[in-house]
Amino acid sequence: MVHRLEKLFRPGSIAVVGASGDPAKLGGRVLRHLTSFGYSGRIFPINLSGKPVQGHPSWPSVLGLPEVPDSALIVLPAPLVARALEDCATKGILQVQILSSGFAEEGGEGPAMQEELVRIARRHGMRFTGPNALGSISPADGFFGTFSSLLDTARPGPGRIGVATQSGAYGSHVYAAASFRGLGISRAIATGNEADLDVADCIDYLVEDAGTTVICAALEGCQDGGKLRRALLKAAAARKPVVIMKVGSTEAGAAAAATHTGSLAGEDRIIDTVFRECGAYRAASIEEMIDIAYVCATGPRPPSRDVGILTLSGGIGVLMADACIGAGLALPPMPAATMEAILEIQPVAGGRNPIDTTAQLNRGLQIFEGISQEMMRGADLGTVMAYMAHLGRNLERFPPLEQSLAALRRNFPDRLVVAVMTHVEEIRLRLEALGIPVFEDPTRAVKAVAGATFSRILQQAAMSAPDVARAAPLRLEAGNEAAAKAVLGAAGIPVLPEHACASPEEAQAAAEMLGYPVVMKILSADIPHKTEVGGVLLNLANAASVTEGFHELLRRAKAAKPSARLDGVLVAPMVRGGLETIIGVQRDPVFGPMVMFGLGGVAVELFSDVAFATAPLTPARAEALIDAVKGARLLEGWRGSRPLDRRALVDALCHISEFAVAHEDSVASVEINPFLVREEGALALDALIAPREEAAQPMAVAD
């Protein structure tokens, strides 16, 4: 089946609404690009004059066209766009790109005019990109439906890299940089303001496009988190790599600041989590994006993180080894038998990985073939990187190396082989034809290999979150810690037996029932962080200390927060030992509930050793979330301490994630801090639930 967006990228015929006879104007540029670069489809210029435009007959309106074009490009002043879009719909043109600017990006009447475009499209079942879009290109078809000034000096050739971006300037820079590197483009599009179609829609198309091997994408923002997730997961299922960038990182809204979870859950951290979970590799720069795409489009993605380095230079080998470790790749030492075989081939070879052949190649460059194959086979490597200095510039000496690299690719077709050397274009092209990427800079080569490797690993691990049925809305009112724990306890979170007490006598009775020593905490919805006002007392060992503690807590609270509502104190058993962690859920406005885990206590924001995952969690995804936190090693036991109950932690993470999804309509955030993980079991020692309607007035607040 043909994808619903095929005609945006590869139309058989197209109308240019606003075509100009002046090739310097935007409408003239679009028409010139369509007619100058080999597009074989039918072109219908639309110009109010009805006179020939750049040698082509024109029509005053699409309504008068002799046929229904597959698609249309609108390049008109903003006030004229709505009428043109309505005419396209009436004619039956249901895929349109609006290149005109002057809409939501400029304020004033722009947002209202943009909404009118959406209403027209919805009424007619039309889909469109823009407004303020750059257009699309398909070099293999000679289709350049864009006004990009790049085409005045350079034209991307056909290739296997698909590009989808919001920003026109960003998109054209990506495919310009790719072109200057000698890389071809399959399809490219810039979606502009995304009043209708967005980057996620275009990723979905590129996943199905047979001409695209790897997808480069860039976002400035995201309006539909679910759609983006589905597109990225679709790419992961198809094993089509997505290298993605998100530009502009901002913190979450003010409502989130009531909790540690909210203050740590910035937009950038959340979207980074979503990319990773859905198998997309996030690049840090355009250069890195293109390098990774180049590797993925040229050779196979490595099946493992294990890399072998074969080098003519010990110093460069060390440089590359350091870069590999820094990028998260592994350098397994060659087994003894492999080293014996290598030394038979080159007796002066040094190291066990990197393997330094030295510059003393008395037996000729053909020794690379035997050494590289022994390395690949002996350590079961995912990648071999060969540093060959400047031999790529020597057409006479290079053939033995070329034969060695070709044999390595032929004998290990699922492994990646990378050549690092200065080179002439002829040699680069010959190696690329063999499926071997070529780099001049060793560090860039390593980063690109790492990106290709982890792209595959991420896609193999990608999975969608399970479904959770929505529950009836909770009736949450601003309350205290006790109320929050009652709700979470019912959801399966282990809590202590505790008592809310309004008088010293009630506190004494509760302490006697629970057994000494006890903990006492102030109860007030107006005191978010109890430790900041001295609102927690530990190790109270008798009735007298409980009575005195009751009065002291109220005194401290009134002194620190004179206007705070005080509901008494909470009396709980004193618990010792275990590891303090934090469990939280923050509802992101785009991506929904996101679970946070990290080391807890009052210093959680100081160390920021936390990780996020999309709710709800499966046990496997909860395990992965725990492993993403550096401090989680403490769960295994540290300096003689016994291992802690990881299973209890996994269960709690799953329960709180399911609770947050089930009550997404009524809960803005949930936080348990500390959540104490013990040798056997775990306990919520403090808790928060913030209702969506009253996010600034949390139901109960944790320390």
GROMACS .gro file of N, CA and C in nm, residues 255-259 262 474 476-480 484 487-488 585-587 659-660 663-671 687-702:
model
  135
  255ALA      N    1   0.412   2.469   3.808
  255ALA     CA    2   0.335   2.378   3.893
  255ALA      C    3   0.419   2.260   3.939
  256ALA      N    4   0.520   2.222   3.859
  256ALA     CA    5   0.602   2.107   3.894
  256ALA      C    6   0.698   2.136   4.008
  257ALA      N    7   0.722   2.263   4.038
  257ALA     CA    8   0.824   2.299   4.136
  257ALA      C    9   0.786   2.261   4.278
  258ALA      N   10   0.663   2.216   4.301
  258ALA     CA   11   0.622   2.178   4.436
  258ALA      C   12   0.690   2.051   4.482
  259THR      N   13   0.750   1.975   4.392
  259THR     CA   14   0.810   1.847   4.429
  259THR      C   15   0.952   1.837   4.377
  262GLY      N   16   0.925   1.710   4.020
  262GLY     CA   17   0.894   1.813   3.923
  262GLY      C   18   1.013   1.901   3.892
  474LEU      N   19  -1.012   1.042   4.112
  474LEU     CA   20  -0.999   1.054   4.256
  474LEU      C   21  -1.050   1.190   4.302
  476LEU      N   22  -0.946   1.435   4.515
  476LEU     CA   23  -0.828   1.476   4.591
  476LEU      C   24  -0.842   1.622   4.632
  477GLU      N   25  -0.833   1.644   4.760
  477GLU     CA   26  -0.833   1.780   4.812
  477GLU      C   27  -0.700   1.804   4.881
  478ALA      N   28  -0.663   1.933   4.891
  478ALA     CA   29  -0.538   1.964   4.960
  478ALA      C   30  -0.542   1.904   5.099
  479GLY      N   31  -0.445   1.820   5.132
  479GLY     CA   32  -0.447   1.751   5.260
  479GLY      C   33  -0.307   1.734   5.314
  480ASN      N   34  -0.281   1.623   5.382
  480ASN     CA   35  -0.151   1.605   5.443
  480ASN      C   36  -0.092   1.470   5.406
  484ALA      N   37  -0.220   1.113   5.180
  484ALA     CA   38  -0.149   1.062   5.063
  484ALA      C   39  -0.110   0.917   5.081
  487VAL      N   40  -0.398   0.671   5.029
  487VAL     CA   41  -0.430   0.646   4.889
  487VAL      C   42  -0.325   0.554   4.826
  488LEU      N   43  -0.198   0.579   4.852
  488LEU     CA   44  -0.092   0.498   4.793
  488LEU      C   45  -0.088   0.358   4.852
  585VAL      N   46   0.636   1.036   4.022
  585VAL     CA   47   0.572   1.039   3.891
  585VAL      C   48   0.533   1.183   3.862
  586GLN      N   49   0.574   1.232   3.746
  586GLN     CA   50   0.538   1.368   3.704
  586GLN      C   51   0.463   1.358   3.573
  587ARG      N   52   0.346   1.418   3.566
  587ARG     CA   53   0.269   1.415   3.442
  587ARG      C   54   0.322   1.522   3.348
  659PHE      N   55  -0.069   0.331   3.910
  659PHE     CA   56  -0.158   0.424   3.978
  659PHE      C   57  -0.162   0.558   3.904
  660ALA      N   58  -0.045   0.607   3.862
  660ALA     CA   59  -0.039   0.738   3.795
  660ALA      C   60  -0.111   0.735   3.661
  663HIS      N   61  -0.494   0.710   3.709
  663HIS     CA   62  -0.554   0.834   3.760
  663HIS      C   63  -0.494   0.956   3.693
  664GLU      N   64  -0.453   0.940   3.566
  664GLU     CA   65  -0.388   1.051   3.496
  664GLU      C   66  -0.477   1.174   3.488
  665ASP      N   67  -0.607   1.155   3.481
  665ASP     CA   68  -0.698   1.268   3.467
  665ASP      C   69  -0.711   1.350   3.595
  666SER      N   70  -0.675   1.291   3.708
  666SER     CA   71  -0.694   1.364   3.833
  666SER      C   72  -0.566   1.387   3.911
  667VAL      N   73  -0.455   1.320   3.872
  667VAL     CA   74  -0.330   1.332   3.948
  667VAL      C   75  -0.224   1.401   3.862
  668ALA      N   76  -0.166   1.510   3.916
  668ALA     CA   77  -0.059   1.580   3.846
  668ALA      C   78   0.076   1.518   3.877
  669SER      N   79   0.098   1.479   4.001
  669SER     CA   80   0.226   1.419   4.038
  669SER      C   81   0.212   1.337   4.164
  670VAL      N   82   0.304   1.244   4.178
  670VAL     CA   83   0.312   1.160   4.297
  670VAL      C   84   0.459   1.155   4.336
  671GLU      N   85   0.484   1.158   4.467
  671GLU     CA   86   0.623   1.145   4.511
  671GLU      C   87   0.630   1.074   4.645
  687ALA      N   88   0.527   1.098   5.168
  687ALA     CA   89   0.457   1.089   5.040
  687ALA      C   90   0.391   1.220   5.001
  688LEU      N   91   0.365   1.232   4.872
  688LEU     CA   92   0.297   1.347   4.815
  688LEU      C   93   0.205   1.301   4.704
  689ILE      N   94   0.089   1.359   4.694
  689ILE     CA   95   0.005   1.349   4.574
  689ILE      C   96  -0.045   1.489   4.544
  690ALA      N   97  -0.019   1.537   4.422
  690ALA     CA   98  -0.068   1.669   4.382
  690ALA      C   99  -0.180   1.651   4.280
  691PRO      N  100  -0.300   1.697   4.311
  691PRO     CA  101  -0.410   1.688   4.214
  691PRO      C  102  -0.384   1.777   4.093
  692ARG      N  103  -0.432   1.737   3.977
  692ARG     CA  104  -0.413   1.819   3.857
  692ARG      C  105  -0.478   1.956   3.871
  693GLU      N  106  -0.597   1.959   3.930
  693GLU     CA  107  -0.668   2.086   3.941
  693GLU      C  108  -0.603   2.177   4.043
  694GLU      N  109  -0.526   2.122   4.136
  694GLU     CA  110  -0.467   2.201   4.242
  694GLU      C  111  -0.317   2.173   4.251
  695ALA      N  112  -0.253   2.173   4.133
  695ALA     CA  113  -0.112   2.133   4.130
  695ALA      C  114  -0.024   2.223   4.216
  696ALA      N  115  -0.067   2.346   4.237
  696ALA     CA  116   0.013   2.436   4.320
  696ALA      C  117  -0.013   2.415   4.468
  697GLN      N  118  -0.117   2.334   4.503
  697GLN     CA  119  -0.148   2.305   4.642
  697GLN      C  120  -0.147   2.154   4.661
  698PRO      N  121  -0.030   2.096   4.680
  698PRO     CA  122  -0.021   1.951   4.687
  698PRO      C  123  -0.103   1.892   4.799
  699MET      N  124  -0.154   1.771   4.772
  699MET     CA  125  -0.235   1.703   4.872
  699MET      C  126  -0.152   1.668   4.994
  700ALA      N  127  -0.028   1.628   4.971
  700ALA     CA  128   0.063   1.599   5.081
  700ALA      C  129   0.204   1.607   5.027
  701VAL      N  130   0.294   1.658   5.105
  701VAL     CA  131   0.426   1.688   5.051
  701VAL      C  132   0.534   1.612   5.124
  702ALA      N  133   0.630   1.562   5.045
  702ALA     CA  134   0.740   1.485   5.101
  702ALA      C  135   0.857   1.575   5.135
   0.00000   0.00000   0.00000
